[in-house]
Tab-separated table of C-alpha atoms and ligand atoms in Angstrom:
chain	number	residue	atom	x	y	z
C	1	MET	CA	101.334	96.937	95.438
C	2	ILE	CA	99.534	97.444	98.726
C	3	PHE	CA	97.612	94.305	100.095
C	4	GLU	CA	94.078	94.698	100.934
C	5	PRO	CA	93.635	95.056	104.630
C	6	THR	CA	91.982	91.934	105.971
C	7	THR	CA	88.403	91.839	106.997
C	8	ARG	CA	89.369	89.288	109.690
C	9	GLN	CA	90.384	91.865	112.291
C	10	LEU	CA	90.771	89.713	115.520
C	11	PRO	CA	90.808	90.782	119.277
C	12	CYS	CA	94.445	90.372	120.205
C	13	ARG	CA	94.529	87.553	122.931
C	14	GLU	CA	91.730	85.400	121.348
C	15	GLY	CA	93.209	86.120	117.912
C	16	LEU	CA	96.675	84.927	118.973
C	17	VAL	CA	95.259	81.592	120.105
C	18	ALA	CA	93.175	81.068	117.042
C	19	LEU	CA	96.057	82.028	114.587
C	20	LEU	CA	98.602	79.871	116.366
C	21	HIS	CA	96.391	76.781	115.928
C	22	GLU	CA	96.183	77.315	112.189
C	23	GLU	CA	98.658	76.058	109.621
C	24	LEU	CA	101.950	77.890	109.848
C	25	ASP	CA	104.077	75.881	107.446
C	26	PHE	CA	103.541	77.781	104.167
C	27	HIS	CA	105.481	75.281	102.166
C	28	ASP	CA	103.791	75.798	98.830
C	29	ALA	CA	103.506	79.627	99.150
C	30	ASP	CA	105.450	81.999	96.905
C	31	SER	CA	108.141	83.926	98.889
C	32	SER	CA	109.795	85.792	96.175
C	33	TYR	CA	107.307	88.668	95.565
C	34	ALA	CA	108.146	92.337	95.896
C	35	SER	CA	111.656	92.716	97.250
C	36	HIS	CA	111.717	89.658	99.464
C	37	ASN	CA	114.315	87.903	97.262
C	38	PHE	CA	116.934	90.769	96.829
C	39	HIS	CA	119.452	88.914	98.767
C	40	ALA	CA	119.986	85.501	100.595
C	41	PHE	CA	119.857	85.509	104.275
C	42	PRO	CA	120.131	82.586	106.744
C	43	ALA	CA	116.969	81.362	108.472
C	44	LYS	CA	114.556	84.022	107.191
C	45	PHE	CA	110.952	83.151	107.823
C	46	PRO	CA	108.480	83.000	104.899
C	47	PRO	CA	106.702	86.281	104.373
C	48	GLN	CA	103.202	84.734	104.849
C	49	LEU	CA	104.151	84.168	108.550
C	50	PRO	CA	104.371	87.836	109.594
C	51	ARG	CA	101.669	88.703	106.981
C	52	LYS	CA	99.103	86.605	108.619
C	53	PHE	CA	99.555	88.108	112.116
C	54	ILE	CA	99.952	91.657	110.780
C	55	ALA	CA	96.617	91.409	108.903
C	56	ALA	CA	94.695	89.900	111.668
C	57	LEU	CA	96.010	91.706	114.628
C	58	THR	CA	96.834	95.374	113.376
C	59	ARG	CA	95.079	98.067	111.420
C	60	PRO	CA	96.603	100.237	108.586
C	61	GLY	CA	98.764	103.044	110.106
C	62	GLU	CA	99.599	101.036	113.347
C	63	ASN	CA	103.165	100.270	114.400
C	64	VAL	CA	104.852	96.916	113.665
C	65	LEU	CA	108.275	96.041	115.070
C	66	ASP	CA	110.922	93.444	114.474
C	67	PRO	CA	113.798	94.056	116.962
C	68	MET	CA	116.034	91.370	115.244
C	69	MET	CA	114.843	92.119	111.786
C	70	GLY	CA	117.518	90.133	109.715
C	71	SER	CA	116.465	90.476	106.186
C	72	GLY	CA	113.565	92.629	107.117
C	73	THR	CA	110.721	90.174	106.168
C	74	THR	CA	108.302	91.428	108.943
C	75	LEU	CA	109.095	95.158	107.969
C	76	LEU	CA	108.405	94.618	104.287
C	77	GLU	CA	105.110	92.915	105.060
C	78	ALA	CA	104.226	95.641	107.509
C	79	LEU	CA	104.796	98.280	104.658
C	80	LEU	CA	102.955	96.270	101.975
C	81	ALA	CA	99.910	96.111	104.435
C	82	GLY	CA	100.205	99.943	104.949
C	83	ARG	CA	101.513	99.650	108.561
C	84	VAL	CA	104.331	101.674	109.939
C	85	ALA	CA	107.482	99.449	110.222
C	86	PHE	CA	110.058	99.582	112.963
C	87	GLY	CA	113.303	97.484	112.868
C	88	CYS	CA	116.537	96.930	114.527
C	89	ASP	CA	119.476	94.547	114.040
C	90	ILE	CA	123.033	94.407	115.117
C	91	ASP	CA	124.300	93.144	111.805
C	92	PRO	CA	125.523	95.702	109.225
C	93	LEU	CA	124.252	93.438	106.229
C	94	ALA	CA	120.880	93.178	107.825
C	95	LEU	CA	120.714	96.895	108.023
C	96	LEU	CA	121.728	97.439	104.360
C	97	LEU	CA	119.404	94.692	103.057
C	98	THR	CA	116.254	95.822	104.968
C	99	TYR	CA	116.941	99.531	103.997
C	100	VAL	CA	117.262	98.622	100.392
C	101	LYS	CA	114.168	96.173	100.451
C	102	LEU	CA	112.044	99.033	101.868
C	103	THR	CA	113.103	101.900	99.686
C	104	ALA	CA	111.050	102.574	96.586
C	105	LEU	CA	113.376	103.955	93.928
C	106	ASP	CA	112.882	105.533	90.424
C	107	LYS	CA	113.453	102.610	88.265
C	108	ASN	CA	114.442	104.696	85.171
C	109	ALA	CA	117.162	106.348	87.177
C	110	ILE	CA	118.474	103.085	88.252
C	111	VAL	CA	118.538	101.684	84.826
C	112	THR	CA	120.539	104.652	83.534
C	113	GLN	CA	122.909	104.523	86.540
C	114	HIS	CA	123.391	100.861	86.008
C	115	TYR	CA	124.243	101.276	82.399
C	116	LYS	CA	126.947	103.897	83.160
C	117	LEU	CA	128.273	101.764	86.070
C	118	ALA	CA	128.523	98.517	84.258
C	119	MET	CA	130.186	100.104	81.181
C	120	HIS	CA	132.735	101.888	83.255
C	121	ALA	CA	133.476	98.913	85.283
C	122	GLN	CA	134.017	96.781	82.320
C	123	ALA	CA	136.292	99.470	80.833
C	124	LEU	CA	138.404	99.402	83.915
C	125	VAL	CA	138.781	95.615	83.706
C	126	ASN	CA	139.586	95.564	80.066
C	127	GLN	CA	141.945	98.557	79.923
C	128	ASP	CA	143.131	99.485	83.412
C	129	SER	CA	143.926	96.234	85.414
C	130	ASP	CA	147.235	97.791	86.722
C	131	ARG	CA	145.177	100.551	88.387
C	132	LEU	CA	142.786	98.064	89.842
C	133	ARG	CA	145.707	95.998	91.085
C	134	GLN	CA	147.047	99.097	92.862
C	135	TRP	CA	143.588	99.889	94.424
C	136	LEU	CA	143.358	96.278	95.637
C	137	GLU	CA	146.824	96.725	97.162
C	138	HIS	CA	145.782	99.796	99.114
C	139	GLN	CA	142.239	99.038	99.883
C	140	TRP	CA	142.562	97.118	103.187
C	141	ASP	CA	144.649	96.608	106.351
C	142	SER	CA	146.765	93.364	106.295
C	143	ALA	CA	144.210	90.950	107.913
C	144	THR	CA	141.314	92.020	105.624
C	145	ARG	CA	143.803	91.699	102.695
C	146	GLU	CA	144.747	88.139	103.692
C	147	PHE	CA	141.104	87.231	104.017
C	148	ILE	CA	140.324	88.559	100.441
C	149	THR	CA	143.328	86.845	98.947
C	150	TYR	CA	142.329	83.445	100.530
C	151	TRP	CA	138.745	83.641	99.478
C	152	PHE	CA	138.751	85.285	96.086
C	153	ALA	CA	140.685	84.587	92.929
C	154	GLU	CA	142.760	87.276	91.460
C	155	GLU	CA	140.386	87.710	88.364
C	156	THR	CA	137.414	87.849	90.605
C	157	GLN	CA	139.096	90.592	92.782
C	158	LEU	CA	139.715	92.716	89.777
C	159	GLU	CA	136.016	92.661	88.656
C	160	LEU	CA	134.704	93.163	92.175
C	161	MET	CA	137.313	96.153	92.686
C	162	ALA	CA	136.094	97.654	89.350
C	163	LEU	CA	132.353	97.470	90.386
C	164	LEU	CA	133.135	98.703	93.797
C	165	HIS	CA	135.002	101.710	92.517
C	166	GLU	CA	132.165	102.620	90.298
C	167	ILE	CA	129.539	102.175	93.064
C	168	GLU	CA	131.566	104.363	95.352
C	169	GLN	CA	131.224	107.331	92.908
C	170	ILE	CA	127.413	107.256	93.376
C	171	THR	CA	126.520	110.251	95.644
C	172	ASN	CA	122.787	109.408	96.239
C	173	PRO	CA	122.936	107.150	99.342
C	174	ALA	CA	119.748	105.138	98.382
C	175	PHE	CA	121.086	104.354	94.805
C	176	ARG	CA	124.510	103.513	96.222
C	177	SER	CA	122.968	101.097	98.678
C	178	PHE	CA	120.922	99.505	95.971
C	179	PHE	CA	124.015	98.708	94.017
C	180	GLU	CA	126.194	97.730	97.118
C	181	LEU	CA	123.376	95.175	97.870
C	182	ALA	CA	123.423	93.759	94.380
C	183	LEU	CA	127.201	93.420	94.687
C	184	SER	CA	126.989	91.623	97.962
C	185	ALA	CA	124.357	89.276	96.467
C	186	THR	CA	126.854	88.177	93.821
C	187	ILE	CA	129.006	86.961	96.701
C	188	ILE	CA	126.617	85.576	99.344
C	189	THR	CA	124.574	82.739	97.866
C	190	LYS	CA	124.108	79.198	98.905
C	191	SER	CA	126.976	78.065	96.543
C	192	GLY	CA	129.461	80.754	97.665
C	193	GLY	CA	128.645	83.047	94.693
C	194	VAL	CA	131.797	84.448	93.063
C	195	SER	CA	134.007	83.625	95.890
C	196	LEU	CA	136.170	80.439	96.234
C	197	ALA	CA	133.943	79.203	99.225
C	198	PHE	CA	132.122	76.091	98.500
C	199	ASP	CA	128.925	76.946	100.508
C	200	LEU	CA	128.042	79.897	102.578
C	201	ALA	CA	124.949	78.274	103.934
C	202	HIS	CA	126.929	75.800	106.041
C	203	THR	CA	128.224	76.784	109.421
C	204	ARG	CA	131.838	76.601	108.349
C	205	PRO	CA	132.475	77.450	104.675
C	206	HIS	CA	135.393	75.785	103.108
C	207	ARG	CA	137.596	76.852	100.188
C	208	VAL	CA	137.395	74.732	97.083
C	209	LYS	CA	140.575	72.817	96.203
C	210	VAL	CA	140.353	73.536	92.536
C	211	ALA	CA	138.968	76.612	90.679
C	212	ARG	CA	138.321	76.981	86.993
C	213	SER	CA	137.734	80.227	85.226
C	214	ALA	CA	134.483	80.923	83.271
C	215	THR	CA	136.309	79.746	80.197
C	216	GLY	CA	137.196	76.350	81.770
C	217	GLN	CA	140.899	76.981	82.461
C	218	ILE	CA	142.088	75.762	85.777
C	219	ILE	CA	143.312	78.777	87.735
C	220	MET	CA	143.903	77.184	91.243
C	221	GLY	CA	144.788	73.641	92.394
C	222	GLU	CA	145.815	71.845	89.177
C	223	ASP	CA	147.952	69.489	91.148
C	224	LYS	CA	145.044	68.473	93.386
C	225	LEU	CA	142.626	67.499	90.674
C	226	ALA	CA	144.113	64.154	89.930
C	227	SER	CA	143.968	62.981	93.558
C	228	LEU	CA	140.368	64.087	94.020
C	229	PRO	CA	138.005	61.031	93.555
C	230	GLU	CA	135.038	61.725	91.112
C	231	SER	CA	132.482	61.592	93.928
C	232	ARG	CA	134.132	64.409	95.896
C	233	GLN	CA	134.729	66.725	92.887
C	234	ARG	CA	131.388	68.445	93.183
C	235	TYR	CA	132.320	69.676	96.621
C	236	HIS	CA	135.845	70.713	95.843
C	237	VAL	CA	135.916	71.939	92.220
C	238	LYS	CA	134.208	75.251	91.358
C	239	THR	CA	133.884	77.115	88.134
C	240	LEU	CA	134.046	80.756	88.881
C	241	ARG	CA	131.418	83.021	87.421
C	242	SER	CA	132.134	86.582	86.318
C	243	PRO	CA	131.254	89.241	89.010
C	244	LEU	CA	130.407	91.705	86.286
C	245	GLU	CA	127.941	89.325	84.668
C	246	GLU	CA	126.496	88.172	87.889
C	247	PHE	CA	126.004	91.687	89.235
C	248	ASN	CA	124.120	92.710	85.908
C	249	LYS	CA	121.854	89.646	86.328
C	250	ARG	CA	121.233	90.639	90.049
C	251	VAL	CA	120.391	94.179	89.249
C	252	GLN	CA	117.844	93.128	86.616
C	253	ILE	CA	116.165	90.726	89.206
C	254	ASN	CA	116.087	93.351	91.907
C	255	LEU	CA	114.607	95.991	89.422
C	256	LYS	CA	111.690	93.729	88.896
C	257	GLY	CA	111.100	93.495	92.665
C	258	LEU	CA	111.193	97.234	92.834
C	259	ASN	CA	107.892	97.451	90.770
C	260	GLU	CA	105.936	96.171	93.607
C	261	LEU	CA	107.058	98.887	96.020
C	262	ASP	CA	105.501	101.600	93.975
C	263	GLY	CA	102.744	103.406	95.909
C	264	ILE	CA	104.115	102.432	99.364
C	265	ASP	CA	103.800	105.611	101.400
C	266	THR	CA	103.793	104.466	105.108
C	267	PRO	CA	107.159	105.437	106.875
C	268	HIS	CA	109.635	102.885	108.237
C	269	TYR	CA	112.277	103.401	110.878
C	270	LEU	CA	115.403	101.356	111.035
C	271	ALA	CA	118.169	101.310	113.661
C	272	ARG	CA	121.468	99.495	113.935
C	273	GLY	CA	121.193	98.369	117.591
C	274	ASN	CA	120.722	95.904	120.165
C	275	ALA	CA	117.299	94.237	120.816
C	276	GLN	CA	118.343	94.258	124.505
C	277	ALA	CA	118.189	98.075	124.611
C	278	LEU	CA	115.588	99.271	121.954
C	279	PRO	CA	115.624	102.962	120.944
C	280	LEU	CA	111.820	103.134	121.240
C	281	PRO	CA	109.426	104.644	123.718
C	282	THR	CA	107.480	102.551	126.190
C	283	ASP	CA	103.895	101.507	125.119
C	284	SER	CA	104.493	102.437	121.556
C	285	ILE	CA	104.196	99.279	119.424
C	286	ASP	CA	101.002	97.402	118.317
C	287	LEU	CA	102.597	94.125	117.182
C	288	ILE	CA	106.028	92.479	117.201
C	289	VAL	CA	106.899	89.514	114.925
C	290	THR	CA	110.473	88.279	115.194
C	291	SER	CA	112.888	85.351	115.152
C	292	PRO	CA	115.907	85.514	117.254
C	293	PRO	CA	119.184	83.608	116.595
C	294	TYR	CA	119.404	79.988	117.639
C	295	ALA	CA	121.084	79.111	120.925
C	296	SER	CA	124.693	78.332	120.869
C	297	ASN	CA	125.507	80.047	117.587
C	298	ALA	CA	123.956	77.338	115.361
C	299	ILE	CA	123.716	79.829	112.561
C	300	ASP	CA	126.715	82.189	112.543
C	301	TYR	CA	125.576	85.234	110.547
C	302	MET	CA	128.874	86.957	110.429
C	303	ARG	CA	130.730	83.869	109.017
C	304	ALA	CA	128.852	84.329	105.747
C	305	HIS	CA	128.290	88.086	105.933
C	306	LYS	CA	131.972	88.999	106.243
C	307	PHE	CA	132.399	87.750	102.629
C	308	SER	CA	130.730	90.739	101.337
C	309	LEU	CA	131.150	93.167	104.277
C	310	ALA	CA	134.915	93.012	103.781
C	311	TRP	CA	134.323	94.448	100.391
C	312	LEU	CA	132.007	97.037	101.607
C	313	GLY	CA	134.608	98.656	103.843
C	314	TYR	CA	134.371	96.770	107.194
C	315	PRO	CA	137.817	95.451	108.389
C	316	ILE	CA	137.791	91.848	109.139
C	317	ASP	CA	139.018	92.184	112.737
C	318	HIS	CA	136.289	94.744	113.502
C	319	LEU	CA	133.722	92.095	112.193
C	320	SER	CA	135.121	89.252	114.304
C	321	GLU	CA	134.809	91.461	117.339
C	322	ARG	CA	131.278	92.419	116.474
C	323	ARG	CA	130.252	88.779	116.094
C	324	LYS	CA	130.830	88.113	119.830
C	325	THR	CA	128.090	90.596	120.643
C	326	TYR	CA	125.395	88.691	118.675
C	327	ILE	CA	122.624	86.930	120.743
C	328	GLY	CA	123.494	83.172	120.922
C	329	GLY	CA	127.314	83.960	120.769
C	330	GLU	CA	129.758	81.678	122.451
C	331	SER	CA	132.037	84.051	124.458
C	332	ILE	CA	131.168	84.157	128.179
C	333	SER	CA	134.162	86.106	129.450
C	334	ASP	CA	133.006	89.294	131.167
C	335	PHE	CA	129.310	88.319	130.445
C	336	SER	CA	126.809	89.343	133.003
C	337	PHE	CA	124.303	86.476	133.527
C	338	GLU	CA	120.538	86.922	134.478
C	339	ASP	CA	118.699	84.777	137.132
C	340	LEU	CA	116.538	82.432	135.235
C	341	PRO	CA	113.159	80.942	136.223
C	342	SER	CA	113.150	77.316	137.718
C	343	ASN	CA	112.522	75.123	134.817
C	344	THR	CA	114.877	77.088	132.467
C	345	THR	CA	117.550	76.886	135.272
C	346	GLN	CA	117.050	73.158	135.433
C	347	ILE	CA	117.714	72.660	131.785
C	348	VAL	CA	120.806	74.923	131.907
C	349	ASP	CA	122.030	72.927	134.830
C	350	THR	CA	121.474	69.514	133.170
C	351	ILE	CA	123.480	70.647	130.254
C	352	ARG	CA	126.104	72.138	132.568
C	353	GLN	CA	126.469	68.786	134.306
C	354	GLN	CA	127.331	67.181	130.917
C	355	ASP	CA	129.376	70.000	129.651
C	356	ALA	CA	130.206	73.049	131.675
C	357	PRO	CA	131.099	75.469	128.914
C	358	LYS	CA	128.065	74.533	126.907
C	359	GLY	CA	125.807	75.075	129.911
C	360	ALA	CA	127.400	78.630	130.303
C	361	VAL	CA	126.749	79.414	126.667
C	362	LEU	CA	123.118	78.465	127.099
C	363	HIS	CA	122.847	80.533	130.188
C	364	ARG	CA	124.188	83.319	128.198
C	365	TYR	CA	121.549	82.809	125.452
C	366	TYR	CA	118.614	82.770	127.952
C	367	SER	CA	120.105	85.831	129.742
C	368	GLU	CA	120.245	87.690	126.509
C	369	MET	CA	116.723	86.688	125.514
C	370	THR	CA	115.581	87.602	129.018
C	371	ARG	CA	116.790	91.220	128.168
C	372	ALA	CA	115.376	91.132	124.732
C	373	LEU	CA	111.983	89.980	125.944
C	374	LYS	CA	112.045	92.536	128.647
C	375	GLU	CA	112.493	95.175	126.006
C	376	MET	CA	109.589	93.698	123.912
C	377	LEU	CA	107.290	93.897	126.938
C	378	ARG	CA	108.250	97.539	127.601
C	379	VAL	CA	107.780	98.834	124.156
C	380	LEU	CA	104.446	96.930	123.368
C	381	LYS	CA	101.238	98.845	124.079
C	382	PRO	CA	99.128	96.976	126.802
C	383	GLY	CA	96.675	94.429	125.135
C	384	LYS	CA	99.178	93.694	122.277
C	385	ALA	CA	101.132	90.887	121.296
C	386	ALA	CA	104.719	89.618	120.257
C	387	LEU	CA	105.256	86.543	118.106
C	388	VAL	CA	108.576	84.940	118.515
C	389	VAL	CA	109.655	82.187	116.212
C	390	VAL	CA	112.319	79.828	117.636
C	391	GLY	CA	114.106	76.756	116.565
C	392	THR	CA	114.911	74.014	119.010
C	393	SER	CA	118.628	73.266	119.837
C	394	VAL	CA	120.109	70.019	120.899
C	395	MET	CA	123.145	70.232	123.122
C	396	ARG	CA	124.993	67.098	124.164
C	397	GLY	CA	121.952	65.202	123.095
C	398	ILE	CA	119.660	67.236	125.306
C	399	ASP	CA	116.788	69.291	123.788
C	400	THR	CA	117.229	72.712	125.103
C	401	GLN	CA	113.427	73.314	124.938
C	402	THR	CA	113.823	76.764	123.739
C	403	GLN	CA	110.143	77.471	123.197
C	404	ASN	CA	109.231	76.362	126.842
C	405	CYS	CA	112.104	78.234	128.418
C	406	LEU	CA	111.381	81.387	126.536
C	407	ALA	CA	107.649	81.106	127.480
C	408	GLU	CA	108.658	80.640	131.037
C	409	ILE	CA	111.047	83.708	130.973
C	410	GLY	CA	108.353	85.857	129.265
C	411	GLN	CA	105.850	84.809	131.983
C	412	ALA	CA	108.139	85.566	134.709
C	413	LEU	CA	108.653	89.143	133.217
C	414	GLY	CA	104.898	89.798	132.927
C	415	PHE	CA	103.810	88.436	129.634
C	416	GLU	CA	100.894	85.975	129.260
C	417	VAL	CA	101.662	83.083	126.892
C	418	PRO	CA	98.212	81.949	125.734
C	419	ALA	CA	99.478	79.543	123.000
C	420	ILE	CA	102.585	78.126	121.210
C	421	GLY	CA	102.295	77.256	117.578
C	422	VAL	CA	104.347	74.640	115.712
C	423	ARG	CA	105.598	74.929	112.068
C	424	ARG	CA	107.500	72.292	110.005
C	425	LEU	CA	110.450	73.557	108.157
C	426	ASP	CA	110.728	73.214	104.388
C	427	ARG	CA	114.484	72.452	104.366
C	428	ASP	CA	114.796	72.567	100.541
C	429	ARG	CA	113.920	76.194	100.665
C	430	ARG	CA	115.593	77.799	103.663
C	431	MET	CA	119.133	78.897	103.475
C	432	MET	CA	120.286	76.580	106.450
C	433	PRO	CA	123.162	74.566	107.498
C	434	ALA	CA	121.372	71.376	106.346
C	435	GLY	CA	124.383	69.035	105.722
C	436	LEU	CA	125.929	67.900	102.536
C	437	LYS	CA	123.730	64.722	102.197
C	438	VAL	CA	120.105	65.397	102.836
C	439	ASP	CA	119.513	61.803	104.210
C	440	ARG	CA	122.198	62.251	106.900
C	441	GLU	CA	120.390	62.826	110.154
C	442	SER	CA	123.010	64.947	111.743
C	443	GLN	CA	122.394	66.658	114.993
C	444	ILE	CA	122.003	69.963	113.311
C	445	GLN	CA	119.514	68.597	110.920
C	446	GLN	CA	117.326	67.078	113.610
C	447	ARG	CA	117.161	70.253	115.662
C	448	MET	CA	116.156	72.258	112.697
C	449	HIS	CA	113.154	70.155	111.466
C	450	LYS	CA	110.568	72.255	113.248
C	451	GLU	CA	110.103	75.828	114.684
C	452	HIS	CA	107.786	77.118	117.417
C	453	VAL	CA	105.968	80.323	117.328
C	454	ILE	CA	105.455	81.652	120.913
C	455	GLY	CA	102.493	83.999	121.299
C	456	PHE	CA	103.473	86.510	124.073
C	457	TYR	CA	100.461	88.819	125.186
C	458	LYS	CA	101.106	91.950	127.266
C	459	PRO	CA	98.006	92.255	129.566
H	1	SAM	C1	116.898	84.427	112.538
H	1	SAM	S1	117.665	85.907	112.034
H	1	SAM	C2	116.204	86.907	111.661
H	1	SAM	C3	115.614	86.539	110.300
H	1	SAM	C4	114.409	87.379	109.991
H	1	SAM	N1	113.290	87.031	110.682
H	1	SAM	C5	114.176	87.352	108.422
H	1	SAM	O1	113.173	86.879	108.044
H	1	SAM	O2	115.113	87.612	107.680
H	1	SAM	C6	118.151	86.701	113.625
H	1	SAM	C7	118.719	88.079	113.477
H	1	SAM	O3	119.126	88.561	114.827
H	1	SAM	C8	120.068	89.461	114.672
H	1	SAM	N2	120.696	89.765	116.155
H	1	SAM	C9	121.550	88.906	116.808
H	1	SAM	N3	121.836	89.522	117.872
H	1	SAM	C10	121.133	90.658	118.034
H	1	SAM	C11	121.051	91.798	118.887
H	1	SAM	N4	121.795	91.729	120.055
H	1	SAM	N5	120.150	92.712	118.625
H	1	SAM	C12	119.531	92.754	117.409
H	1	SAM	N6	119.547	91.808	116.534
H	1	SAM	C13	120.377	90.744	116.682
H	1	SAM	C14	121.065	88.752	113.795
H	1	SAM	O4	121.946	89.660	113.207
H	1	SAM	C15	120.025	88.161	112.658
H	1	SAM	O5	119.875	89.099	111.691
């Protein structure tokens, strides 16, 4: 399905101002069309957001970029509108997810492949569990093995291994990726999917104390059940679902989404890479719509993503190392800081006075964003715009004023910032660390009530 190009083509600078004053919440809008819901992803923005700017500020065939593409919302919207989509992310799951979401596949071939795969995997579980145990034993290094043993019950591991084995037999990379993503989607969900994690949307997932099999039998923590008060049980007791069944359901859902990719014929270009050094020529992009991570690692992508990436062949130590390189990370050893403009320096200094390490982490964040904005400025064509969606962070009770600091940094680099829009978040719908009780006004909830959409214009 290709959306009709809008009739409301706007000149870029005036268009930016007008659009940023319009409603940007999209709370009642349907976000689940096409392949948008193939897999959960933390802090993705509603598709209507990039869609609005793509429709009004670009024409069919023009180049749209998201240098921190996450689940590829901007890229999918660009393709649906007949624009050429460019994307980059440092996270391996973001790459897999976006690749699958943008790739139109022959549905009949997927159905046939799925039938074979599911049948063989079930047969392995029913008849060959010894072989599955052997594979599980030799699949990983010791750290990854330990991680898997801690977070997945043995019966879950057997089914996941059977599915993985069958997926690995698929030679067509697009088909294999489609099924890898469906496998990942059975693990990474708000409720922790088929793993023993209680909640992967929280900043720090915890393992349930008691696990029941699908048939109701307690398979872990029987001794702990009696001491758990009734009111706490829903956070600590989990009935595990069958990965084979969850996988089959997920494939059916994703097959429906594929219908809407039929007829897409504009190309897309994806790179695993760093937004601070984009693999793109200067003056080549017509519009950027992106949302960088929050300052101070408020959403730790790798913490949830490693639950499926470990199954997909990434050693756990390697993932922990990679995590340090994400924008907003907390490690500052060997980090090369940028000079920041005056107001931003003042905010960093105020936080530094309260808490020196936190101030340094914020300095790191604004340094990384300086480099990312410099790259956005370089690759944009003159007379074009970048929309950067950011949340506010509160450190030591002080608002880091991310939107004002990034606007100031952008201006110091040569951008104009004609307007900053505001959007209220719909916390029920986003996969966010929103706290166990909705009414508890934790610091993290307060800072995630709203977002700003900064309009950067390259003169
Ligand atoms: C808020 S998410 C983007 C969500 C996206 N707008 C969506 O709708 O799914 C931020 C993304 O920035 C990525 N990221 C972090 N550091 C990066 C870097 N140095 N270069 C590129 N991407 C990076 C993260 O992996 C994450 O996917």
